[in-house]
PDB file of C-alpha atoms in Angstrom:
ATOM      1  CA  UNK C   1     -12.279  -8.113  66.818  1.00  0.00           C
ATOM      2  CA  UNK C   2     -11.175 -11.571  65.920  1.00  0.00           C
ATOM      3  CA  UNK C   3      -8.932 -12.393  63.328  1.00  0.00           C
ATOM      4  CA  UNK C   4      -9.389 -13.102  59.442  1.00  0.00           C
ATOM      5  CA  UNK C   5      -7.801 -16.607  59.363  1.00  0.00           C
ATOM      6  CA  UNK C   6      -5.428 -16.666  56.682  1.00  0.00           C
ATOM      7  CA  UNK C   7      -5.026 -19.524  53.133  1.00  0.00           C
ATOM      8  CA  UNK C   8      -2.589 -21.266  55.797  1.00  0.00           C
ATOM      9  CA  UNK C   9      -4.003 -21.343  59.117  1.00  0.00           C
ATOM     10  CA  UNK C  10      -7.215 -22.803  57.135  1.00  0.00           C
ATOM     11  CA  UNK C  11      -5.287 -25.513  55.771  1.00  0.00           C
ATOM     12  CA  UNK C  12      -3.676 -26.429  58.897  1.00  0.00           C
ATOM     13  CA  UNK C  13      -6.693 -26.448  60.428  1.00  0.00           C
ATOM     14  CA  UNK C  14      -8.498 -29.063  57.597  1.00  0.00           C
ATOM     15  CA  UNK C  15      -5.116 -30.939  57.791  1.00  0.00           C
ATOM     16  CA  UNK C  16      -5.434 -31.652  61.779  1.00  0.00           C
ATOM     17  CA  UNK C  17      -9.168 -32.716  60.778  1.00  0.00           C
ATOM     18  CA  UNK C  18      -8.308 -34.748  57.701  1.00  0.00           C
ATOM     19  CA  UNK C  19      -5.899 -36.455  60.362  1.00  0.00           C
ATOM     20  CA  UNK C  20      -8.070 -36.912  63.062  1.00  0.00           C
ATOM     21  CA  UNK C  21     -10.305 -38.335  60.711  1.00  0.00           C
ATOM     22  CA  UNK C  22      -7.715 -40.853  59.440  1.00  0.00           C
ATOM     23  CA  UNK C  23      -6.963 -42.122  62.358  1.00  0.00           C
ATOM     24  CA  UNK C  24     -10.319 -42.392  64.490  1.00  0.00           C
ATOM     25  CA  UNK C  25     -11.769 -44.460  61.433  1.00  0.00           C
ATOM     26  CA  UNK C  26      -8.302 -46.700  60.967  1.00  0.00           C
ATOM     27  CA  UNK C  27      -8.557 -47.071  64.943  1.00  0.00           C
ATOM     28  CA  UNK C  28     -12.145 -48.211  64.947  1.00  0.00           C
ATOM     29  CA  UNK C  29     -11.417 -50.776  61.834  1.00  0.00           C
ATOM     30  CA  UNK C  30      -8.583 -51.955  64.332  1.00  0.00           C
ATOM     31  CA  UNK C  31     -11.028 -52.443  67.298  1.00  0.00           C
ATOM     32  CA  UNK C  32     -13.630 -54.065  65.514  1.00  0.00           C
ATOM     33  CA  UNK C  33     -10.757 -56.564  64.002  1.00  0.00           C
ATOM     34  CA  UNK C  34      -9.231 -57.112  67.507  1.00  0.00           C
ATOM     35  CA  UNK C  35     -12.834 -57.809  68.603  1.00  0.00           C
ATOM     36  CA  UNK C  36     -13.565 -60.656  65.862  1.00  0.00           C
ATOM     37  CA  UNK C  37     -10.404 -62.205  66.644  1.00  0.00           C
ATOM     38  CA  UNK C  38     -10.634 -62.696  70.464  1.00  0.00           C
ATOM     39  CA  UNK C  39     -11.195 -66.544  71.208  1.00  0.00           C
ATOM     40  CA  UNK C  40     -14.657 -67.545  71.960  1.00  0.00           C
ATOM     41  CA  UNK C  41     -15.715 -68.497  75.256  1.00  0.00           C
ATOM     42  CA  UNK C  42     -16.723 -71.900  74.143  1.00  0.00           C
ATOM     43  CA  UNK C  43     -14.813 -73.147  70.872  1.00  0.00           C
ATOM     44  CA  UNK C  44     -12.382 -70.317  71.373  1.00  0.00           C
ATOM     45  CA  UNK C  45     -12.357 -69.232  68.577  1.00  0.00           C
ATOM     46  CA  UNK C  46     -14.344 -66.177  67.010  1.00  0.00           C
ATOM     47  CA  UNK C  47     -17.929 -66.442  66.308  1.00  0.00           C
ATOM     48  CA  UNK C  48     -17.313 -64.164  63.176  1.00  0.00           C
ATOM     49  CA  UNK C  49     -17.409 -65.422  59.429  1.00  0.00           C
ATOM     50  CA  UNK C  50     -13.626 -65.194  59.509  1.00  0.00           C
ATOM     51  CA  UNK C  51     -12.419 -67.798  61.805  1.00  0.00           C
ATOM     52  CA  UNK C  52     -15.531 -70.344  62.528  1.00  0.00           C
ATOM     53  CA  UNK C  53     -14.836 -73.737  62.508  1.00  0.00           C
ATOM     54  CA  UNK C  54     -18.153 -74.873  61.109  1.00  0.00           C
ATOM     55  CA  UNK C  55     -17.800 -72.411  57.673  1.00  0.00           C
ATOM     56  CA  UNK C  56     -18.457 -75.455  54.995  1.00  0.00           C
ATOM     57  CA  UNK C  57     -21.736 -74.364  55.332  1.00  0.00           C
ATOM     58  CA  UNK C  58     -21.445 -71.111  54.355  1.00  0.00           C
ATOM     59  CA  UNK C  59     -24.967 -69.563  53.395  1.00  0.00           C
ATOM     60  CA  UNK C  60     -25.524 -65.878  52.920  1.00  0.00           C
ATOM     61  CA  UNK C  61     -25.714 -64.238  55.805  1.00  0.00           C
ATOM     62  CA  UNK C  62     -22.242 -65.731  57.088  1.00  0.00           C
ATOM     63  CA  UNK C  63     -20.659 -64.992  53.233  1.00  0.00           C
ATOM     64  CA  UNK C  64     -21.893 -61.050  54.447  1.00  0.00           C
ATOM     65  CA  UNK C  65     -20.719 -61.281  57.053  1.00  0.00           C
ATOM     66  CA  UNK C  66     -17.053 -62.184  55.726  1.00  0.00           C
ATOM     67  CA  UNK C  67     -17.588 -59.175  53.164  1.00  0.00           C
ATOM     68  CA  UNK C  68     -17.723 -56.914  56.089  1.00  0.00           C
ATOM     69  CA  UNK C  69     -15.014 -58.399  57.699  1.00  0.00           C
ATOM     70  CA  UNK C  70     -12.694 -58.295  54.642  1.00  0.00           C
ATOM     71  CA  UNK C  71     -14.006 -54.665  53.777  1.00  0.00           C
ATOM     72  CA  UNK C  72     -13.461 -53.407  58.127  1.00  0.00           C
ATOM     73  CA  UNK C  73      -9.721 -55.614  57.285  1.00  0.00           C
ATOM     74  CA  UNK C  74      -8.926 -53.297  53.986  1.00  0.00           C
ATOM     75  CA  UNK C  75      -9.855 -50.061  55.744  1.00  0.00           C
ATOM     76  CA  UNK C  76      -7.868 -50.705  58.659  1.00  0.00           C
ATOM     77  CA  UNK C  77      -4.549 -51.771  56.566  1.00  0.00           C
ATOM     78  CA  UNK C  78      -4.831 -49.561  53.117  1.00  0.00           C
ATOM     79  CA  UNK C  79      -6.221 -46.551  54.658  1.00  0.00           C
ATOM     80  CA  UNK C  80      -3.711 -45.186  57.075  1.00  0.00           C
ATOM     81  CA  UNK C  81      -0.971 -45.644  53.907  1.00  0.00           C
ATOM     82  CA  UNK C  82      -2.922 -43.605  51.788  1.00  0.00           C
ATOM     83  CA  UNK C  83      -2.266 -40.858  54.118  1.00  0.00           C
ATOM     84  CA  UNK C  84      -0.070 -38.826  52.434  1.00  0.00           C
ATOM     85  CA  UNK C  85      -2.307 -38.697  49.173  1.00  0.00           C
ATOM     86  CA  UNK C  86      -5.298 -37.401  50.966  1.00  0.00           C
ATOM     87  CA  UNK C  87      -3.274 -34.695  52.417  1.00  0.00           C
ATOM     88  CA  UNK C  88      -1.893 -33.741  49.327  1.00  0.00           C
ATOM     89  CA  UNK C  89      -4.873 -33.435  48.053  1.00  0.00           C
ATOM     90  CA  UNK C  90      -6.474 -31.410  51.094  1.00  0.00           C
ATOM     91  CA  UNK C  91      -3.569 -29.194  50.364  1.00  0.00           C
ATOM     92  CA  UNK C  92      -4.418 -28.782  46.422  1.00  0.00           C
ATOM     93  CA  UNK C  93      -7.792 -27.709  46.723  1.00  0.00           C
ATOM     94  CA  UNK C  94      -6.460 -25.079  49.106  1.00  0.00           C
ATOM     95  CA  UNK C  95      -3.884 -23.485  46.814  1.00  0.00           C
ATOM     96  CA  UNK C  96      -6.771 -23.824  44.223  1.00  0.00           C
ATOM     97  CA  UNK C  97      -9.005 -21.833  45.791  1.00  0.00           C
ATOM     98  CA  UNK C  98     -11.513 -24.698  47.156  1.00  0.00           C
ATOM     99  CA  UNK C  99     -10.662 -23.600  50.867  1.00  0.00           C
ATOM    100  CA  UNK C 100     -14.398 -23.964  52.070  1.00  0.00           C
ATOM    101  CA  UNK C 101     -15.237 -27.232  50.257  1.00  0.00           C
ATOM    102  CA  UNK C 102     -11.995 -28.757  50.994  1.00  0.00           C
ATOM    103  CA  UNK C 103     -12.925 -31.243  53.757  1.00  0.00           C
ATOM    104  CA  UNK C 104     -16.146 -32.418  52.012  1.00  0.00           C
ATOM    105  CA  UNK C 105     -14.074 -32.934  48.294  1.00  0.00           C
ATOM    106  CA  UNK C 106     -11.459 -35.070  50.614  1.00  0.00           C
ATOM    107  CA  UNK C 107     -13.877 -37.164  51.966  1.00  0.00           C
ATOM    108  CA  UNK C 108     -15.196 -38.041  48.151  1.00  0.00           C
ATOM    109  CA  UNK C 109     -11.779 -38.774  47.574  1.00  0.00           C
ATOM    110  CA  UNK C 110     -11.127 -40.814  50.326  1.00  0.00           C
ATOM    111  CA  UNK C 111     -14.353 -42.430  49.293  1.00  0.00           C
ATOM    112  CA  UNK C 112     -13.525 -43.466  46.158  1.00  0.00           C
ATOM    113  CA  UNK C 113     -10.103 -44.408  47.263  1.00  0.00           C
ATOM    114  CA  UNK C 114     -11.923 -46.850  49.973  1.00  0.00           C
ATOM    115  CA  UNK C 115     -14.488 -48.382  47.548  1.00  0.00           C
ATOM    116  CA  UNK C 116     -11.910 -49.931  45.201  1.00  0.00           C
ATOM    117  CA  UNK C 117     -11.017 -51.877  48.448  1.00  0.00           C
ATOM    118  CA  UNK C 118     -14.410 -52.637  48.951  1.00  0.00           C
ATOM    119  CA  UNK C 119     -14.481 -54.094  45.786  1.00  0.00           C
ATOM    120  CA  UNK C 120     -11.568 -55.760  46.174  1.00  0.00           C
ATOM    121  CA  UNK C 121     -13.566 -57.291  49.708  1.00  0.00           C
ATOM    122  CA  UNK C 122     -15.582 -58.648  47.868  1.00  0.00           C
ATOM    123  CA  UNK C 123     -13.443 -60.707  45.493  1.00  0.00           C
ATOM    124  CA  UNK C 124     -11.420 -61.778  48.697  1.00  0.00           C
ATOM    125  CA  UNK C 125     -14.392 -63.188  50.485  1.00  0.00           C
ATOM    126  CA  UNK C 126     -15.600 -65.228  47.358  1.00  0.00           C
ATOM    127  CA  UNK C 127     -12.463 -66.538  47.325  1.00  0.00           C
ATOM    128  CA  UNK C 128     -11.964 -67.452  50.325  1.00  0.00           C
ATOM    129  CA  UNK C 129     -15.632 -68.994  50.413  1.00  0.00           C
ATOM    130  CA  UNK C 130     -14.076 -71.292  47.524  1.00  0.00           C
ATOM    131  CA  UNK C 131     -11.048 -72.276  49.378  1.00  0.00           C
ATOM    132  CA  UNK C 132     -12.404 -73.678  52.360  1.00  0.00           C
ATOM    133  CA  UNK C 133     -14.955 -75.370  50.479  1.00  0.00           C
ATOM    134  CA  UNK C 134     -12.456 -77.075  48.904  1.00  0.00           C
ATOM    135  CA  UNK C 135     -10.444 -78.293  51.890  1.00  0.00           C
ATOM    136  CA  UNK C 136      -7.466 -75.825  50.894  1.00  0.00           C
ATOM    137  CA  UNK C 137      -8.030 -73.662  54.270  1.00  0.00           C
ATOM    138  CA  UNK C 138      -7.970 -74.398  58.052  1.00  0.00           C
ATOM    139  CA  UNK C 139     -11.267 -73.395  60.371  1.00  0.00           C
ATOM    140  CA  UNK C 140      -9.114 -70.617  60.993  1.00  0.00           C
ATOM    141  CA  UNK C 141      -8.336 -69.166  57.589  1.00  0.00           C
ATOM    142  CA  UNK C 142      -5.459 -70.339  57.001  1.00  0.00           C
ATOM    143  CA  UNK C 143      -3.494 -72.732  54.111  1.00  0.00           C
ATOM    144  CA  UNK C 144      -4.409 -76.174  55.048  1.00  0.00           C
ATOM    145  CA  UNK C 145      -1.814 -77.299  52.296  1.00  0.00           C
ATOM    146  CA  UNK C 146       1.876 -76.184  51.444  1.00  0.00           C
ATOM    147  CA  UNK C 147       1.149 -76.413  48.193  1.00  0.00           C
ATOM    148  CA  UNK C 148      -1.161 -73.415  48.243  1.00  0.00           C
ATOM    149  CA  UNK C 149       1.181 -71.247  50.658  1.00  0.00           C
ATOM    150  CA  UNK C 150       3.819 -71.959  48.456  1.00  0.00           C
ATOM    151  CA  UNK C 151       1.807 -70.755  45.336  1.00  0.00           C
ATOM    152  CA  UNK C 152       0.614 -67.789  47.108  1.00  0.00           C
ATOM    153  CA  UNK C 153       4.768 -66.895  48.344  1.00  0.00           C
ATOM    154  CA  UNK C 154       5.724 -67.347  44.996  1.00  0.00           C
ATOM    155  CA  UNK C 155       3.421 -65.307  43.056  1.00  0.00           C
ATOM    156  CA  UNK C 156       3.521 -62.524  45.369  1.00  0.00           C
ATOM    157  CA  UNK C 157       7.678 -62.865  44.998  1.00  0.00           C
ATOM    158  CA  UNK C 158       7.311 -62.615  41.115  1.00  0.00           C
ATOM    159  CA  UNK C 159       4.621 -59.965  41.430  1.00  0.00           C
ATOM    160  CA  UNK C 160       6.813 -57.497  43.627  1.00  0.00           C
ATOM    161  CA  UNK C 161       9.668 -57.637  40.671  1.00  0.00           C
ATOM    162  CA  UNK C 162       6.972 -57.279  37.798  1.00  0.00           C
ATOM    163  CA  UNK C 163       6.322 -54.099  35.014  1.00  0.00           C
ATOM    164  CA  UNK C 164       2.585 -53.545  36.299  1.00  0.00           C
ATOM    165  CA  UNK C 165       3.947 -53.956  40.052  1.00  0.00           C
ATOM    166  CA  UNK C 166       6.414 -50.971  39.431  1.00  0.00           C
ATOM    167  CA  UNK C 167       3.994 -49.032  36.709  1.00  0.00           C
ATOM    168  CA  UNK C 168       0.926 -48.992  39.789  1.00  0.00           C
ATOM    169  CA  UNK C 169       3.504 -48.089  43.055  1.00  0.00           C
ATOM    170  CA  UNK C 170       4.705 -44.710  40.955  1.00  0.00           C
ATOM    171  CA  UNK C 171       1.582 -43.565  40.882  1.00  0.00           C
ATOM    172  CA  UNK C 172       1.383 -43.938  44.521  1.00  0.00           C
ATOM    173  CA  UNK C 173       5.159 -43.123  45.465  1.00  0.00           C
ATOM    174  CA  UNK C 174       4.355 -39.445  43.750  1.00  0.00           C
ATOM    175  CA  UNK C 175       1.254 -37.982  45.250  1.00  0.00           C
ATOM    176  CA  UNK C 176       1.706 -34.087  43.613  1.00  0.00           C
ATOM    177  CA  UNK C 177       2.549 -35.826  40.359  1.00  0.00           C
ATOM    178  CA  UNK C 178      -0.793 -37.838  40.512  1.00  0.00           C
ATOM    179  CA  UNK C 179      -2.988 -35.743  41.474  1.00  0.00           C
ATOM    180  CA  UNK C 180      -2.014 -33.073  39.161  1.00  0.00           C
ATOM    181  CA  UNK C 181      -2.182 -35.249  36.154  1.00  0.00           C
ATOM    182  CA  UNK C 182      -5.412 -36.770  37.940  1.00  0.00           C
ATOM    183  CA  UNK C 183      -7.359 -33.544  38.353  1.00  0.00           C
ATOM    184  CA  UNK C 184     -10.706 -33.163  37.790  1.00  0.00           C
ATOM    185  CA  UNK C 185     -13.085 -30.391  39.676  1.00  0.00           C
ATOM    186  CA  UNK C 186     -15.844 -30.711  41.764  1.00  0.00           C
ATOM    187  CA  UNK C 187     -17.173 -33.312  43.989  1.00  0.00           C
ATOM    188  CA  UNK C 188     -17.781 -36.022  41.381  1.00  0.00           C
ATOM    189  CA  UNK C 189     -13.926 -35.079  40.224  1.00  0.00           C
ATOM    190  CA  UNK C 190     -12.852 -35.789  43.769  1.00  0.00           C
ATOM    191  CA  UNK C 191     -14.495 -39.480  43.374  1.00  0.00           C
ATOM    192  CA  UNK C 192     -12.706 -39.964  40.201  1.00  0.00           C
ATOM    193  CA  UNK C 193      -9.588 -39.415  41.542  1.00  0.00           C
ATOM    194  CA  UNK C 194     -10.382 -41.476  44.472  1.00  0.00           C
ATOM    195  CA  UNK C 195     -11.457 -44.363  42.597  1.00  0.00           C
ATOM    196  CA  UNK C 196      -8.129 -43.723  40.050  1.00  0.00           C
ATOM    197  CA  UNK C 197      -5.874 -43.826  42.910  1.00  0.00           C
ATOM    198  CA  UNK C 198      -6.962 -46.741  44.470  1.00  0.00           C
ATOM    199  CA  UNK C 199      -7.324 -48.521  41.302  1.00  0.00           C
ATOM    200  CA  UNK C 200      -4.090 -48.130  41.125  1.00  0.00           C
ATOM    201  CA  UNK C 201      -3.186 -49.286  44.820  1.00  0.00           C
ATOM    202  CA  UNK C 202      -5.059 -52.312  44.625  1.00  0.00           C
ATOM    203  CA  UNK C 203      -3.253 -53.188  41.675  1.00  0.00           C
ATOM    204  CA  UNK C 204       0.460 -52.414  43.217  1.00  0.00           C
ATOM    205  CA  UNK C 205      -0.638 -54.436  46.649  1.00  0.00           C
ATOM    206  CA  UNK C 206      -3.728 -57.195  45.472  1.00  0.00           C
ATOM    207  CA  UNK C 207      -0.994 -59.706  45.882  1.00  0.00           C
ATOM    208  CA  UNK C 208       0.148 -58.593  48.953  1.00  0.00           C
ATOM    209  CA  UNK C 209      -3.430 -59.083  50.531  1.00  0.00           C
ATOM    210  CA  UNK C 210      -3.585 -62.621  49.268  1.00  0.00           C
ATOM    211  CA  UNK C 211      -1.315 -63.579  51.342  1.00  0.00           C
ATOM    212  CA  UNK C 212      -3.024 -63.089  54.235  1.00  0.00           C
ATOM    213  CA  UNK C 213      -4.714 -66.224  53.329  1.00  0.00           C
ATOM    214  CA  UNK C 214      -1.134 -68.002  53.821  1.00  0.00           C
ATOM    215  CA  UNK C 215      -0.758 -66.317  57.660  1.00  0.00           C
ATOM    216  CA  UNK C 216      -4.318 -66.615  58.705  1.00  0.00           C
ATOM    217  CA  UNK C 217      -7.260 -64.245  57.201  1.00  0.00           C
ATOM    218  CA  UNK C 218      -7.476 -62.798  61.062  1.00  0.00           C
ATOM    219  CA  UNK C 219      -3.706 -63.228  62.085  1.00  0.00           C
ATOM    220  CA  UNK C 220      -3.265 -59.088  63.613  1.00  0.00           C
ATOM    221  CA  UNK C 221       0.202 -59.684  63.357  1.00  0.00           C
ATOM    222  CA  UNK C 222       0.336 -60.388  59.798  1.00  0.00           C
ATOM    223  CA  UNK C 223      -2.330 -57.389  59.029  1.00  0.00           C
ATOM    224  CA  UNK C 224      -0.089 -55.228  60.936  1.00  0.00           C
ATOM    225  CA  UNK C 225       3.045 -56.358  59.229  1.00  0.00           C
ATOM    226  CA  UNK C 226       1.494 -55.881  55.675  1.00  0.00           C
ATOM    227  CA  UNK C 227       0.008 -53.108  56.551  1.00  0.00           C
ATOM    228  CA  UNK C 228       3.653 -51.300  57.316  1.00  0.00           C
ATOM    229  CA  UNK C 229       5.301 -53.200  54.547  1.00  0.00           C
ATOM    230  CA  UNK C 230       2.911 -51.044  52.007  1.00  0.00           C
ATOM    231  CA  UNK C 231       3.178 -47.657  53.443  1.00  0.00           C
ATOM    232  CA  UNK C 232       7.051 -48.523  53.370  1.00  0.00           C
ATOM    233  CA  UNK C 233       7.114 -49.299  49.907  1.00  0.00           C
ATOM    234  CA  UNK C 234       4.899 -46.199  49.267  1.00  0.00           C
ATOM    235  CA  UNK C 235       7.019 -43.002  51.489  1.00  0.00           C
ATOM    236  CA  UNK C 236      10.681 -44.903  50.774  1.00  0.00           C
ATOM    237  CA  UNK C 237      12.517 -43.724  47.356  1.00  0.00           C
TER     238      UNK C 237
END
């Protein structure tokens, strides 16, 4: 006769697939990255949007192209530090009776959470559009000018010591706290909250993603560095 599975071997069981799921799509936004970096066998560089040498004439298919690019970029980076919000919530709609819809309502959430950065994309990619086409970045998306590095340093300096920076990282720093003041039911509540949280994300780390225009807009390193910096600033007291 097999076993009833209990409230917590359920959970634990959507938590290992709410992980899984984490990871496989942060690892494929990694691969895909790593893969639009690589040199070129020719001009060795990539023959993505990101890094061409030729980009002052940018038409539409190569500004989509840098969309997805910045979109793949955000995934990789702001997903994996959103972790421990989407588990929280996995583990809410478990104590609130949602056991069998649990992995579909995290996945709106996770949703919403992700389309804020999409958004966010595609501000990035019009901007840089308008840098290089005014001589302010190198063929390989980086500052061509001190002055704009310096700019870019500076602002994000201010910004990490500023009300709104602090007000936006509490709301990530605290995921029970969020979500409980957050909640709304159902799968359209789920994509609320998503949205609500990454509003809020994008508004404690925007800066932080401008600067990858002052290490290079494809620089791994750099991603990878950010990308720790903000889950740091979100676990750490």
């Amino acid at each position: 006769m097999a076993m009833i599975e209990t409230s917590t071997q359920a959970y634990q069981r959507d938590r290992r697939v709410v992980i899984a799921g984490i990871v496989l799509i942060s690892l494929l936004s990694w691969v895909y990255l790593f893969v639009i970096a690589a040199p070129g066998p020719v001009d060795h560089t990539s023959a993505h949007a990101g890094m061409h040498p030729a980009m002052a004439a940018w038409d539409g298919g190569l500004l989509a192209l840098s969309i997805v690019m910045w979109s793949v970029m955000m995934i990789a980076m702001m997903l994996p530090t959103a972790t421990p919000m989407v588990l929280s919530f996995t583990r809410l709609q478990h104590q609130r009776e949602a056991r069998s819809k649990a992995i579909r309502l995290t996945g709106w959430f996770s949703a919403g959470y992700l389309g804020t950065w999409i958004v966010f994309s595609l501000m990035a990619a019009f901007a840089q559009w308008a840098l290089y086409s005014s001589n302010l970045m190198t063929s390989v998306m980086g500052s061509a000018t001190p002055l704009l590095a310096g700019t870019l340093l500076v602002t994000a300096g201010l910004f990490q010591w500023s009300d709104m920076k602090e007000a936006c990282l509490s709301k990530c720093r605290s995921p029970l706290n969020f979500l409980l003041n957050e909640w709304r039911p159902g799968s359209s509540g789920a994509l609320i909250m998503g949205l609500r949280h990454g509003i809020f994300c994008v508004g404690c780390c925007w800066v932080l993603m401008l600067l990858m225009f002052v290490g290079g807009v494809m620089n791994l390193a750099w991603m990878a560095a950010i990308t720790i910096y903000v889950l740091l600033e979100k676990i750490l007291p």
